[in-house]
Structure formats: C-alpha cells, structure tokens
Amino acid sequence: MNRVLDRIGLPRNLVWGYIGLVLFMVGDGVEQGWISPWLASRGVTVSDTAALITVYGVTVAIAAWFSGVLVQTMGPRKVMLLALAAFLIGSVGFIGFGVTSLNWPVMLVFYAIRGLGYPLFAYSFLTWINYSAPLERRGLAAGWFWFMFSLGLSVIGPFYSSLALPAFGHIAVLWTGLAFVIVGALVATIANRATVPSEEIHPFSARELSKAVTLIGRPTISIGLLVKTINGLAQYGLPVFMPIYLASFGYTTTQWLQMWSLVFTVAIFANLFFGYVGDKIGWRRTIGWVGGVAYSVVLVAVFLAPHLIGHDVALMTIVLCLCGVTMAGFVPLSALFPLLAPDNKGAAMSVLNLGAGLSAFVAPALAGLFFGWLGAGGVLGIYAGFYLLSAILTPFLKTPAEKASTDAAPASRDEPIPVNN
C-alpha cells in the first residue's frame, strides 16, 4: 500500500487526513444545489435567501483568511476540531431551531456560524500538507488536496443529495450531512497521526494573528495575493453572464449547467496532473504558462467558439472544459505560497485563502460593471488580460533564499524547491 501511495504522490503520513477531508466536504456540500430554491418553496423571500447566502459567504471568507495563521499559533489539529465545533453548533441551530420553524433571525445567525466550519477545516489541512508533505512532491500533494476537496463538495455531495432527498426529505438530508462532517473530522484529526514540527508553531498572541494582515505589506506576498485573486476570476465570473451569452446562440440553461458541471469534473483530474507536472518542470513555470497564458487563450476561444460552431453542445462542452484544464495550472501556487514567507508559513496561507475569497467578489463585480457596456467579449477580454498579467507577475514570486542569492546552486539554498521559471 505504501508503495502505491508513493507512486501516485499521495503523502502516506497524511492519507487519513485526505479521506477525512472528502467526508467532511460531502457533508458540507449536501445542500449546495438546492438550499435556495427549497427555502423559496417554503415561503422565504428571494431577498432573505440572498441575505442568508451573503452572510454565509462573509463568514466563509473571514474563516478562510485567518485559517492559516490560526494553524501557525494553535496547530492544525486544534483548528480543525474548532471547525467541527463551529459546524456542529451552526448546524444544530440552523436545522433544529431555524429551518424547522422558519425562524429567520435564528437561521441567519446559525448559518453564519456554520460557514466558519469548512474553510477552517479544509484550509487548515492544506496548511498541514505544506508543513508535512515532502517538499519535492508538494505540488502533487496540493493537487490531491484540491482533488479530494472538489470530489466531496462538488461531486459526491450533490450526487448523494440527488439520491437521498426523495428517500429522506430535505431536513433529514441536512442531518445526515452533519453526520458525514463529524466522521470526516474525527478521521482527519484522530486517525491521521501526522505531526507538525514544533518550530513551526508560534505562541498564540494578537501579534501573531495580525500577521494575516501585516504580511500583505511584503511585496512578494502582495503580488502572490493578486495572482491568487486572478486565479478564480473565470470560475466565479463566467456563471454570471455566459448563460445569457450562450442563449443568443440557442443554448438552454440546462445545457449550460451540464457543460459547466463537466468543467469541474475535468478540473479535479487536471488538479492532480498539473500538481505532478509542476513538481517536474517547476511550479512558477506551470502557474505562468498553463494558469496564465493558456487560460487567457482559452477564454478568447470561449468567446469565439459560438460564432464559429453555432449551437453545437458537444464542441462547446470541449471548449469550456479547457477552462477546467487550465484553471488547474494554478495548483502549484498552494505549494509555493508558504515558501514565500518561510518564517510565517501559516500567515502566508491565510493570505492565499484571502485571494480565493477576493476572486468570488471581484469576478462578478467585473462582469456586472462591463457586461452591459462591452458584452461577453469585452468581459472575457478583461479576464484574459488579467490572466496574462498573472503570467507576467508569477516570475516575481521568489523565495527569500532565491532573492538573497539568485546565482546560488540549489544545494546552497535554504530549501531546494521546484520553482524554476
């Protein structure tokens, strides 16, 4: 078994953590595709549902931002158990006292608390990977993280719901989701016996927590934050306007949803591939050329394809799935980022997670500002320009050791990492 794990690049010391991550994300993803329309069918207004999801998103972003620095001061296992407690409290309040009686204030408060759970859990485990996985295979280890994360949240969770909802009903499915989360958290924190070097854990203090903010002042970290924000522009932006654009060529909303779901099916496997490729040819090279240059070309192709092929679902699906391939080019960024601040790896991961949260805000904002003025082609052109910018910025993501001695041989560096340009 160990030989198999080594061959596929899954860190053997963290394998139970990966299994627990899948189970946790299944539980978190059970209501992903139906919570809004279900609440609407029970009489909750659209504005109230939107407010519920917005407040949930805010707490997710805050938890993601501070997850890394909390790991740096408390250790990953404690933070992941804290995530379980938040999810447990939030779920019991939301399901048991809010949803059953449609008590709006209770629903709002406890769903927000529930939102603290998955980012504290998942991103703490990602930080754990960066502390514990072998350096030379850390890109692939990050690829496995995103594979397991998406497998639970976007594949198994919704599929389980599609089978369980007719059998058990909505509220019962929410309770079973909580059961998945509890089992996953216990597997990832108790069955997983990996440890973090003691020198990586700093004493808990307000000063340590503030590093999630102050670290952004370092030029390399701020560049990395911008690159990470660009990473998610198409992922969060295309669903805002592409259904409208494709409708003018005869594509239905159902066809769009099916195509978009296949994009992420392709992406979870591409995450593994480019994690492996990044370890072989260099993390920065993979980020810049695949995530930056190739993604920008693909976005131009997404705009041109309907003009060239008309209403052809099969060909349009292939073109869109190239988005799933190229977005995976950013996977090595999760391995590179903590090494940009080796003295504060956890805080660096917090900034990385902040970039993911900013993507979810900036991408729809750009679409809202420019779609009415420039149309789909204009917005896709803006996105493509940003991805080219990320390719230009990526070579500047140098580790402190590389900055100190750009001519030094790998053996004289602090850490021999596969980040060649």
mmCIF file of N, CA and C in Angstrom, residues 29-155:
data_model
loop_
_atom_site.group_PDB
_atom_site.id
_atom_site.type_symbol
_atom_site.label_atom_id
_atom_site.label_comp_id
_atom_site.label_asym_id
_atom_site.label_seq_id
_atom_site.Cartn_x
_atom_site.Cartn_y
_atom_site.Cartn_z
ATOM 1 N N GLY A 29 -21.382 19.804 1.451
ATOM 2 C CA GLY A 29 -21.940 20.059 0.130
ATOM 3 C C GLY A 29 -23.311 19.490 -0.127
ATOM 4 N N VAL A 30 -23.940 18.861 0.891
ATOM 5 C CA VAL A 30 -25.217 18.193 0.613
ATOM 6 C C VAL A 30 -26.308 19.168 0.183
ATOM 7 N N GLU A 31 -26.274 20.412 0.691
ATOM 8 C CA GLU A 31 -27.350 21.347 0.351
ATOM 9 C C GLU A 31 -26.944 22.344 -0.720
ATOM 10 N N GLN A 32 -25.757 22.184 -1.291
ATOM 11 C CA GLN A 32 -25.210 23.184 -2.197
ATOM 12 C C GLN A 32 -26.142 23.517 -3.355
ATOM 13 N N GLY A 33 -26.767 22.515 -3.944
ATOM 14 C CA GLY A 33 -27.546 22.759 -5.146
ATOM 15 C C GLY A 33 -29.027 23.021 -4.929
ATOM 16 N N TRP A 34 -29.528 22.931 -3.662
ATOM 17 C CA TRP A 34 -30.977 23.020 -3.504
ATOM 18 C C TRP A 34 -31.448 23.900 -2.341
ATOM 19 N N ILE A 35 -30.543 24.423 -1.531
ATOM 20 C CA ILE A 35 -30.986 25.146 -0.343
ATOM 21 C C ILE A 35 -31.800 26.396 -0.697
ATOM 22 N N SER A 36 -31.366 27.165 -1.708
ATOM 23 C CA SER A 36 -32.078 28.398 -2.063
ATOM 24 C C SER A 36 -33.474 28.128 -2.613
ATOM 25 N N PRO A 37 -33.619 27.273 -3.649
ATOM 26 C CA PRO A 37 -34.988 27.038 -4.139
ATOM 27 C C PRO A 37 -35.884 26.354 -3.115
ATOM 28 N N TRP A 38 -35.312 25.513 -2.246
ATOM 29 C CA TRP A 38 -36.132 24.848 -1.232
ATOM 30 C C TRP A 38 -36.680 25.853 -0.231
ATOM 31 N N LEU A 39 -35.810 26.781 0.219
ATOM 32 C CA LEU A 39 -36.281 27.814 1.149
ATOM 33 C C LEU A 39 -37.339 28.686 0.482
ATOM 34 N N ALA A 40 -37.131 28.986 -0.808
ATOM 35 C CA ALA A 40 -38.116 29.792 -1.526
ATOM 36 C C ALA A 40 -39.458 29.071 -1.610
ATOM 37 N N SER A 41 -39.408 27.745 -1.795
ATOM 38 C CA SER A 41 -40.654 26.973 -1.890
ATOM 39 C C SER A 41 -41.391 26.927 -0.561
ATOM 40 N N ARG A 42 -40.689 27.214 0.535
ATOM 41 C CA ARG A 42 -41.322 27.211 1.865
ATOM 42 C C ARG A 42 -41.731 28.617 2.297
ATOM 43 N N GLY A 43 -41.577 29.586 1.388
ATOM 44 C CA GLY A 43 -42.069 30.920 1.673
ATOM 45 C C GLY A 43 -41.019 31.947 2.039
ATOM 46 N N VAL A 44 -39.743 31.568 2.061
ATOM 47 C CA VAL A 44 -38.686 32.540 2.335
ATOM 48 C C VAL A 44 -38.498 33.410 1.098
ATOM 49 N N THR A 45 -38.457 34.711 1.271
ATOM 50 C CA THR A 45 -38.344 35.608 0.127
ATOM 51 C C THR A 45 -36.970 35.490 -0.533
ATOM 52 N N VAL A 46 -36.908 35.906 -1.780
ATOM 53 C CA VAL A 46 -35.637 35.862 -2.509
ATOM 54 C C VAL A 46 -34.598 36.751 -1.836
ATOM 55 N N SER A 47 -35.016 37.919 -1.362
ATOM 56 C CA SER A 47 -34.072 38.828 -0.723
ATOM 57 C C SER A 47 -33.529 38.237 0.577
ATOM 58 N N ASP A 48 -34.398 37.555 1.342
ATOM 59 C CA ASP A 48 -33.936 36.925 2.581
ATOM 60 C C ASP A 48 -32.983 35.770 2.283
ATOM 61 N N THR A 49 -33.300 34.986 1.251
ATOM 62 C CA THR A 49 -32.401 33.892 0.875
ATOM 63 C C THR A 49 -31.050 34.432 0.429
ATOM 64 N N ALA A 50 -31.074 35.514 -0.362
ATOM 65 C CA ALA A 50 -29.828 36.126 -0.818
ATOM 66 C C ALA A 50 -29.017 36.641 0.368
ATOM 67 N N ALA A 51 -29.702 37.229 1.346
ATOM 68 C CA ALA A 51 -29.003 37.723 2.535
ATOM 69 C C ALA A 51 -28.376 36.576 3.314
ATOM 70 N N LEU A 52 -29.096 35.454 3.397
ATOM 71 C CA LEU A 52 -28.580 34.277 4.093
ATOM 72 C C LEU A 52 -27.286 33.791 3.443
ATOM 73 N N ILE A 53 -27.298 33.676 2.117
ATOM 74 C CA ILE A 53 -26.123 33.195 1.392
ATOM 75 C C ILE A 53 -24.997 34.209 1.469
ATOM 76 N N THR A 54 -25.324 35.498 1.455
ATOM 77 C CA THR A 54 -24.297 36.539 1.528
ATOM 78 C C THR A 54 -23.587 36.522 2.866
ATOM 79 N N VAL A 55 -24.356 36.452 3.950
ATOM 80 C CA VAL A 55 -23.757 36.414 5.288
ATOM 81 C C VAL A 55 -22.914 35.152 5.452
ATOM 82 N N TYR A 56 -23.405 34.048 4.931
ATOM 83 C CA TYR A 56 -22.624 32.794 4.936
ATOM 84 C C TYR A 56 -21.301 33.002 4.207
ATOM 85 N N GLY A 57 -21.350 33.666 3.047
ATOM 86 C CA GLY A 57 -20.133 33.915 2.284
ATOM 87 C C GLY A 57 -19.140 34.795 3.018
ATOM 88 N N VAL A 58 -19.646 35.768 3.763
ATOM 89 C CA VAL A 58 -18.757 36.648 4.534
ATOM 90 C C VAL A 58 -18.013 35.856 5.601
ATOM 91 N N THR A 59 -18.729 35.000 6.329
ATOM 92 C CA THR A 59 -18.061 34.222 7.380
ATOM 93 C C THR A 59 -17.097 33.201 6.783
ATOM 94 N N VAL A 60 -17.441 32.655 5.612
ATOM 95 C CA VAL A 60 -16.513 31.754 4.922
ATOM 96 C C VAL A 60 -15.223 32.480 4.592
ATOM 97 N N ALA A 61 -15.346 33.703 4.050
ATOM 98 C CA ALA A 61 -14.159 34.467 3.668
ATOM 99 C C ALA A 61 -13.289 34.804 4.881
ATOM 100 N N ILE A 62 -13.928 35.194 5.983
ATOM 101 C CA ILE A 62 -13.173 35.550 7.190
ATOM 102 C C ILE A 62 -12.440 34.322 7.733
ATOM 103 N N ALA A 63 -13.148 33.191 7.795
ATOM 104 C CA ALA A 63 -12.520 31.967 8.303
ATOM 105 C C ALA A 63 -11.375 31.522 7.407
ATOM 106 N N ALA A 64 -11.562 31.636 6.083
ATOM 107 C CA ALA A 64 -10.502 31.261 5.153
ATOM 108 C C ALA A 64 -9.278 32.147 5.352
ATOM 109 N N TRP A 65 -9.508 33.437 5.529
ATOM 110 C CA TRP A 65 -8.402 34.390 5.678
ATOM 111 C C TRP A 65 -7.554 34.065 6.898
ATOM 112 N N PHE A 66 -8.178 33.706 8.001
ATOM 113 C CA PHE A 66 -7.422 33.516 9.236
ATOM 114 C C PHE A 66 -7.083 32.060 9.535
ATOM 115 N N SER A 67 -7.476 31.147 8.655
ATOM 116 C CA SER A 67 -7.222 29.728 8.927
ATOM 117 C C SER A 67 -5.739 29.420 9.053
ATOM 118 N N GLY A 68 -4.941 29.930 8.127
ATOM 119 C CA GLY A 68 -3.511 29.618 8.143
ATOM 120 C C GLY A 68 -2.805 30.144 9.368
ATOM 121 N N VAL A 69 -3.092 31.384 9.744
ATOM 122 C CA VAL A 69 -2.407 31.967 10.894
ATOM 123 C C VAL A 69 -2.869 31.303 12.194
ATOM 124 N N LEU A 70 -4.106 30.814 12.236
ATOM 125 C CA LEU A 70 -4.550 30.063 13.411
ATOM 126 C C LEU A 70 -3.794 28.743 13.523
ATOM 127 N N VAL A 71 -3.561 28.088 12.380
ATOM 128 C CA VAL A 71 -2.748 26.868 12.392
ATOM 129 C C VAL A 71 -1.351 27.171 12.887
ATOM 130 N N GLN A 72 -0.823 28.314 12.500
ATOM 131 C CA GLN A 72 0.527 28.715 12.890
ATOM 132 C C GLN A 72 0.648 28.916 14.399
ATOM 133 N N THR A 73 -0.467 29.237 15.066
ATOM 134 C CA THR A 73 -0.422 29.502 16.504
ATOM 135 C C THR A 73 -1.037 28.383 17.349
ATOM 136 N N MET A 74 -1.910 27.574 16.757
ATOM 137 C CA MET A 74 -2.596 26.539 17.532
ATOM 138 C C MET A 74 -2.275 25.123 17.065
ATOM 139 N N GLY A 75 -1.757 25.001 15.853
ATOM 140 C CA GLY A 75 -1.567 23.683 15.265
ATOM 141 C C GLY A 75 -2.793 23.270 14.478
ATOM 142 N N PRO A 76 -2.636 22.504 13.400
ATOM 143 C CA PRO A 76 -3.770 22.190 12.530
ATOM 144 C C PRO A 76 -4.856 21.353 13.187
ATOM 145 N N ARG A 77 -4.459 20.413 14.032
ATOM 146 C CA ARG A 77 -5.463 19.513 14.618
ATOM 147 C C ARG A 77 -6.460 20.289 15.478
ATOM 148 N N LYS A 78 -5.982 21.222 16.286
ATOM 149 C CA LYS A 78 -6.869 22.008 17.144
ATOM 150 C C LYS A 78 -7.802 22.889 16.325
ATOM 151 N N VAL A 79 -7.269 23.489 15.267
ATOM 152 C CA VAL A 79 -8.103 24.363 14.446
ATOM 153 C C VAL A 79 -9.168 23.555 13.715
ATOM 154 N N MET A 80 -8.821 22.357 13.253
ATOM 155 C CA MET A 80 -9.801 21.508 12.571
ATOM 156 C C MET A 80 -10.892 21.045 13.535
ATOM 157 N N LEU A 81 -10.542 20.800 14.786
ATOM 158 C CA LEU A 81 -11.568 20.456 15.783
ATOM 159 C C LEU A 81 -12.423 21.674 16.116
ATOM 160 N N LEU A 82 -11.812 22.852 16.113
ATOM 161 C CA LEU A 82 -12.571 24.095 16.283
ATOM 162 C C LEU A 82 -13.563 24.265 15.134
ATOM 163 N N ALA A 83 -13.128 23.902 13.923
ATOM 164 C CA ALA A 83 -14.019 23.953 12.760
ATOM 165 C C ALA A 83 -15.200 23.007 12.943
ATOM 166 N N LEU A 84 -14.926 21.808 13.460
ATOM 167 C CA LEU A 84 -16.006 20.853 13.722
ATOM 168 C C LEU A 84 -17.003 21.430 14.714
ATOM 169 N N ALA A 85 -16.500 22.072 15.765
ATOM 170 C CA ALA A 85 -17.391 22.652 16.771
ATOM 171 C C ALA A 85 -18.271 23.739 16.149
ATOM 172 N N ALA A 86 -17.678 24.593 15.309
ATOM 173 C CA ALA A 86 -18.449 25.655 14.660
ATOM 174 C C ALA A 86 -19.519 25.068 13.751
ATOM 175 N N PHE A 87 -19.143 24.046 12.981
ATOM 176 C CA PHE A 87 -20.107 23.422 12.073
ATOM 177 C C PHE A 87 -21.214 22.728 12.857
ATOM 178 N N LEU A 88 -20.853 22.084 13.960
ATOM 179 C CA LEU A 88 -21.830 21.382 14.791
ATOM 180 C C LEU A 88 -22.829 22.359 15.408
ATOM 181 N N ILE A 89 -22.303 23.422 16.026
ATOM 182 C CA ILE A 89 -23.180 24.425 16.647
ATOM 183 C C ILE A 89 -24.066 25.086 15.594
ATOM 184 N N GLY A 90 -23.448 25.486 14.479
ATOM 185 C CA GLY A 90 -24.206 26.143 13.427
ATOM 186 C C GLY A 90 -25.282 25.254 12.837
ATOM 187 N N SER A 91 -24.958 23.971 12.635
ATOM 188 C CA SER A 91 -25.922 23.051 12.029
ATOM 189 C C SER A 91 -27.078 22.748 12.970
ATOM 190 N N VAL A 92 -26.773 22.486 14.242
ATOM 191 C CA VAL A 92 -27.839 22.202 15.209
ATOM 192 C C VAL A 92 -28.790 23.392 15.314
ATOM 193 N N GLY A 93 -28.235 24.592 15.388
ATOM 194 C CA GLY A 93 -29.087 25.778 15.469
ATOM 195 C C GLY A 93 -29.872 26.022 14.195
ATOM 196 N N PHE A 94 -29.193 25.882 13.045
ATOM 197 C CA PHE A 94 -29.838 26.160 11.760
ATOM 198 C C PHE A 94 -30.917 25.141 11.448
ATOM 199 N N ILE A 95 -30.593 23.847 11.618
ATOM 200 C CA ILE A 95 -31.550 22.796 11.259
ATOM 201 C C ILE A 95 -32.599 22.614 12.354
ATOM 202 N N GLY A 96 -32.118 22.521 13.600
ATOM 203 C CA GLY A 96 -33.021 22.173 14.687
ATOM 204 C C GLY A 96 -33.924 23.289 15.156
ATOM 205 N N PHE A 97 -33.450 24.545 15.090
ATOM 206 C CA PHE A 97 -34.236 25.656 15.634
ATOM 207 C C PHE A 97 -34.608 26.715 14.591
ATOM 208 N N GLY A 98 -33.896 26.717 13.457
ATOM 209 C CA GLY A 98 -34.163 27.732 12.451
ATOM 210 C C GLY A 98 -35.036 27.258 11.323
ATOM 211 N N VAL A 99 -34.564 26.277 10.565
ATOM 212 C CA VAL A 99 -35.261 25.829 9.365
ATOM 213 C C VAL A 99 -36.602 25.177 9.683
ATOM 214 N N THR A 100 -36.645 24.383 10.725
ATOM 215 C CA THR A 100 -37.885 23.642 11.024
ATOM 216 C C THR A 100 -39.068 24.578 11.271
ATOM 217 N N SER A 101 -38.808 25.738 11.876
ATOM 218 C CA SER A 101 -39.885 26.690 12.152
ATOM 219 C C SER A 101 -39.772 27.956 11.305
ATOM 220 N N LEU A 102 -38.798 27.972 10.398
ATOM 221 C CA LEU A 102 -38.535 29.145 9.549
ATOM 222 C C LEU A 102 -38.355 30.408 10.396
ATOM 223 N N ASN A 103 -37.593 30.260 11.477
ATOM 224 C CA ASN A 103 -37.256 31.402 12.333
ATOM 225 C C ASN A 103 -36.085 32.129 11.683
ATOM 226 N N TRP A 104 -36.382 33.238 11.002
ATOM 227 C CA TRP A 104 -35.383 33.890 10.159
ATOM 228 C C TRP A 104 -34.143 34.361 10.929
ATOM 229 N N PRO A 105 -34.266 35.096 12.056
ATOM 230 C CA PRO A 105 -33.059 35.524 12.767
ATOM 231 C C PRO A 105 -32.179 34.350 13.211
ATOM 232 N N VAL A 106 -32.819 33.273 13.678
ATOM 233 C CA VAL A 106 -32.058 32.094 14.105
ATOM 234 C C VAL A 106 -31.352 31.463 12.913
ATOM 235 N N MET A 107 -32.047 31.351 11.790
ATOM 236 C CA MET A 107 -31.429 30.807 10.582
ATOM 237 C C MET A 107 -30.206 31.619 10.175
ATOM 238 N N LEU A 108 -30.335 32.934 10.196
ATOM 239 C CA LEU A 108 -29.252 33.813 9.748
ATOM 240 C C LEU A 108 -28.022 33.671 10.631
ATOM 241 N N VAL A 109 -28.223 33.700 11.938
ATOM 242 C CA VAL A 109 -27.092 33.635 12.877
ATOM 243 C C VAL A 109 -26.387 32.283 12.792
ATOM 244 N N PHE A 110 -27.156 31.216 12.821
ATOM 245 C CA PHE A 110 -26.531 29.891 12.890
ATOM 246 C C PHE A 110 -25.970 29.429 11.544
ATOM 247 N N TYR A 111 -26.558 29.883 10.441
ATOM 248 C CA TYR A 111 -25.963 29.534 9.141
ATOM 249 C C TYR A 111 -24.632 30.262 8.971
ATOM 250 N N ALA A 112 -24.538 31.468 9.523
ATOM 251 C CA ALA A 112 -23.263 32.194 9.504
ATOM 252 C C ALA A 112 -22.208 31.450 10.319
ATOM 253 N N ILE A 113 -22.594 30.958 11.499
ATOM 254 C CA ILE A 113 -21.649 30.183 12.325
ATOM 255 C C ILE A 113 -21.233 28.917 11.584
ATOM 256 N N ARG A 114 -22.196 28.285 10.922
ATOM 257 C CA ARG A 114 -21.898 27.083 10.145
ATOM 258 C C ARG A 114 -20.859 27.366 9.050
ATOM 259 N N GLY A 115 -20.919 28.586 8.510
ATOM 260 C CA GLY A 115 -19.985 28.969 7.461
ATOM 261 C C GLY A 115 -18.541 29.033 7.902
ATOM 262 N N LEU A 116 -18.305 29.120 9.201
ATOM 263 C CA LEU A 116 -16.924 29.113 9.704
ATOM 264 C C LEU A 116 -16.290 27.735 9.575
ATOM 265 N N GLY A 117 -17.130 26.697 9.457
ATOM 266 C CA GLY A 117 -16.635 25.330 9.571
ATOM 267 C C GLY A 117 -15.720 24.869 8.460
ATOM 268 N N TYR A 118 -16.233 24.867 7.202
ATOM 269 C CA TYR A 118 -15.436 24.202 6.166
ATOM 270 C C TYR A 118 -14.130 24.920 5.834
ATOM 271 N N PRO A 119 -14.066 26.271 5.796
ATOM 272 C CA PRO A 119 -12.756 26.869 5.499
ATOM 273 C C PRO A 119 -11.746 26.643 6.609
ATOM 274 N N LEU A 120 -12.188 26.705 7.872
ATOM 275 C CA LEU A 120 -11.257 26.428 8.968
ATOM 276 C C LEU A 120 -10.752 24.995 8.884
ATOM 277 N N PHE A 121 -11.618 24.082 8.505
ATOM 278 C CA PHE A 121 -11.223 22.681 8.421
ATOM 279 C C PHE A 121 -10.341 22.421 7.203
ATOM 280 N N ALA A 122 -10.855 22.743 6.027
ATOM 281 C CA ALA A 122 -10.162 22.391 4.782
ATOM 282 C C ALA A 122 -8.850 23.136 4.623
ATOM 283 N N TYR A 123 -8.857 24.445 4.844
ATOM 284 C CA TYR A 123 -7.645 25.221 4.606
ATOM 285 C C TYR A 123 -6.609 24.999 5.703
ATOM 286 N N SER A 124 -7.064 24.599 6.888
ATOM 287 C CA SER A 124 -6.100 24.196 7.918
ATOM 288 C C SER A 124 -5.385 22.923 7.500
ATOM 289 N N PHE A 125 -6.137 22.007 6.885
ATOM 290 C CA PHE A 125 -5.497 20.783 6.404
ATOM 291 C C PHE A 125 -4.546 21.086 5.251
ATOM 292 N N LEU A 126 -4.894 22.029 4.379
ATOM 293 C CA LEU A 126 -3.979 22.432 3.309
ATOM 294 C C LEU A 126 -2.686 22.990 3.887
ATOM 295 N N THR A 127 -2.792 23.769 4.963
ATOM 296 C CA THR A 127 -1.594 24.279 5.632
ATOM 297 C C THR A 127 -0.796 23.130 6.232
ATOM 298 N N TRP A 128 -1.477 22.160 6.818
ATOM 299 C CA TRP A 128 -0.828 20.966 7.374
ATOM 300 C C TRP A 128 -0.031 20.244 6.286
ATOM 301 N N ILE A 129 -0.616 20.135 5.103
ATOM 302 C CA ILE A 129 0.087 19.500 3.984
ATOM 303 C C ILE A 129 1.395 20.221 3.698
ATOM 304 N N ASN A 130 1.354 21.542 3.719
ATOM 305 C CA ASN A 130 2.559 22.314 3.422
ATOM 306 C C ASN A 130 3.606 22.221 4.528
ATOM 307 N N TYR A 131 3.198 21.849 5.715
ATOM 308 C CA TYR A 131 4.155 21.610 6.791
ATOM 309 C C TYR A 131 4.754 20.199 6.713
ATOM 310 N N SER A 132 3.990 19.239 6.193
ATOM 311 C CA SER A 132 4.352 17.834 6.388
ATOM 312 C C SER A 132 4.690 17.059 5.121
ATOM 313 N N ALA A 133 4.171 17.465 3.964
ATOM 314 C CA ALA A 133 4.426 16.707 2.740
ATOM 315 C C ALA A 133 5.865 16.913 2.277
ATOM 316 N N PRO A 134 6.484 15.905 1.644
ATOM 317 C CA PRO A 134 7.838 16.067 1.119
ATOM 318 C C PRO A 134 7.899 17.231 0.142
ATOM 319 N N LEU A 135 8.907 18.070 0.277
ATOM 320 C CA LEU A 135 8.990 19.299 -0.496
ATOM 321 C C LEU A 135 9.003 19.050 -1.995
ATOM 322 N N GLU A 136 9.727 18.025 -2.415
ATOM 323 C CA GLU A 136 9.878 17.777 -3.842
ATOM 324 C C GLU A 136 8.599 17.272 -4.504
ATOM 325 N N ARG A 137 7.599 16.881 -3.683
ATOM 326 C CA ARG A 137 6.331 16.400 -4.237
ATOM 327 C C ARG A 137 5.157 17.184 -3.671
ATOM 328 N N ARG A 138 5.436 18.384 -3.199
ATOM 329 C CA ARG A 138 4.393 19.163 -2.547
ATOM 330 C C ARG A 138 3.360 19.682 -3.536
ATOM 331 N N GLY A 139 3.756 19.933 -4.774
ATOM 332 C CA GLY A 139 2.785 20.352 -5.777
ATOM 333 C C GLY A 139 1.730 19.290 -6.016
ATOM 334 N N LEU A 140 2.152 18.032 -6.126
ATOM 335 C CA LEU A 140 1.207 16.936 -6.311
ATOM 336 C C LEU A 140 0.367 16.732 -5.060
ATOM 337 N N ALA A 141 0.980 16.925 -3.884
ATOM 338 C CA ALA A 141 0.213 16.824 -2.634
ATOM 339 C C ALA A 141 -0.895 17.870 -2.598
ATOM 340 N N ALA A 142 -0.600 19.095 -3.091
ATOM 341 C CA ALA A 142 -1.634 20.133 -3.180
ATOM 342 C C ALA A 142 -2.686 19.750 -4.215
ATOM 343 N N GLY A 143 -2.251 19.121 -5.315
ATOM 344 C CA GLY A 143 -3.205 18.649 -6.312
ATOM 345 C C GLY A 143 -4.180 17.642 -5.734
ATOM 346 N N TRP A 144 -3.657 16.725 -4.895
ATOM 347 C CA TRP A 144 -4.529 15.756 -4.236
ATOM 348 C C TRP A 144 -5.507 16.460 -3.293
ATOM 349 N N PHE A 145 -5.047 17.534 -2.634
ATOM 350 C CA PHE A 145 -5.962 18.281 -1.761
ATOM 351 C C PHE A 145 -7.148 18.796 -2.558
ATOM 352 N N TRP A 146 -6.874 19.473 -3.677
ATOM 353 C CA TRP A 146 -7.968 20.052 -4.456
ATOM 354 C C TRP A 146 -8.822 18.975 -5.104
ATOM 355 N N PHE A 147 -8.223 17.837 -5.428
ATOM 356 C CA PHE A 147 -8.998 16.709 -5.959
ATOM 357 C C PHE A 147 -9.997 16.226 -4.915
ATOM 358 N N MET A 148 -9.518 15.969 -3.697
ATOM 359 C CA MET A 148 -10.387 15.467 -2.632
ATOM 360 C C MET A 148 -11.420 16.503 -2.217
ATOM 361 N N PHE A 149 -11.028 17.756 -2.132
ATOM 362 C CA PHE A 149 -11.921 18.855 -1.769
ATOM 363 C C PHE A 149 -13.088 18.920 -2.744
ATOM 364 N N SER A 150 -12.769 18.960 -4.045
ATOM 365 C CA SER A 150 -13.815 19.078 -5.067
ATOM 366 C C SER A 150 -14.627 17.797 -5.183
ATOM 367 N N LEU A 151 -13.981 16.650 -4.997
ATOM 368 C CA LEU A 151 -14.690 15.376 -5.069
ATOM 369 C C LEU A 151 -15.812 15.329 -4.037
ATOM 370 N N GLY A 152 -15.519 15.763 -2.814
ATOM 371 C CA GLY A 152 -16.540 15.753 -1.773
ATOM 372 C C GLY A 152 -17.576 16.838 -1.951
ATOM 373 N N LEU A 153 -17.133 18.076 -2.207
ATOM 374 C CA LEU A 153 -18.031 19.231 -2.239
ATOM 375 C C LEU A 153 -18.882 19.278 -3.497
ATOM 376 N N SER A 154 -18.266 19.041 -4.656
ATOM 377 C CA SER A 154 -18.939 19.299 -5.930
ATOM 378 C C SER A 154 -19.392 18.050 -6.670
ATOM 379 N N VAL A 155 -18.930 16.860 -6.248
ATOM 380 C CA VAL A 155 -19.300 15.639 -6.965
ATOM 381 C C VAL A 155 -20.135 14.718 -6.075
#
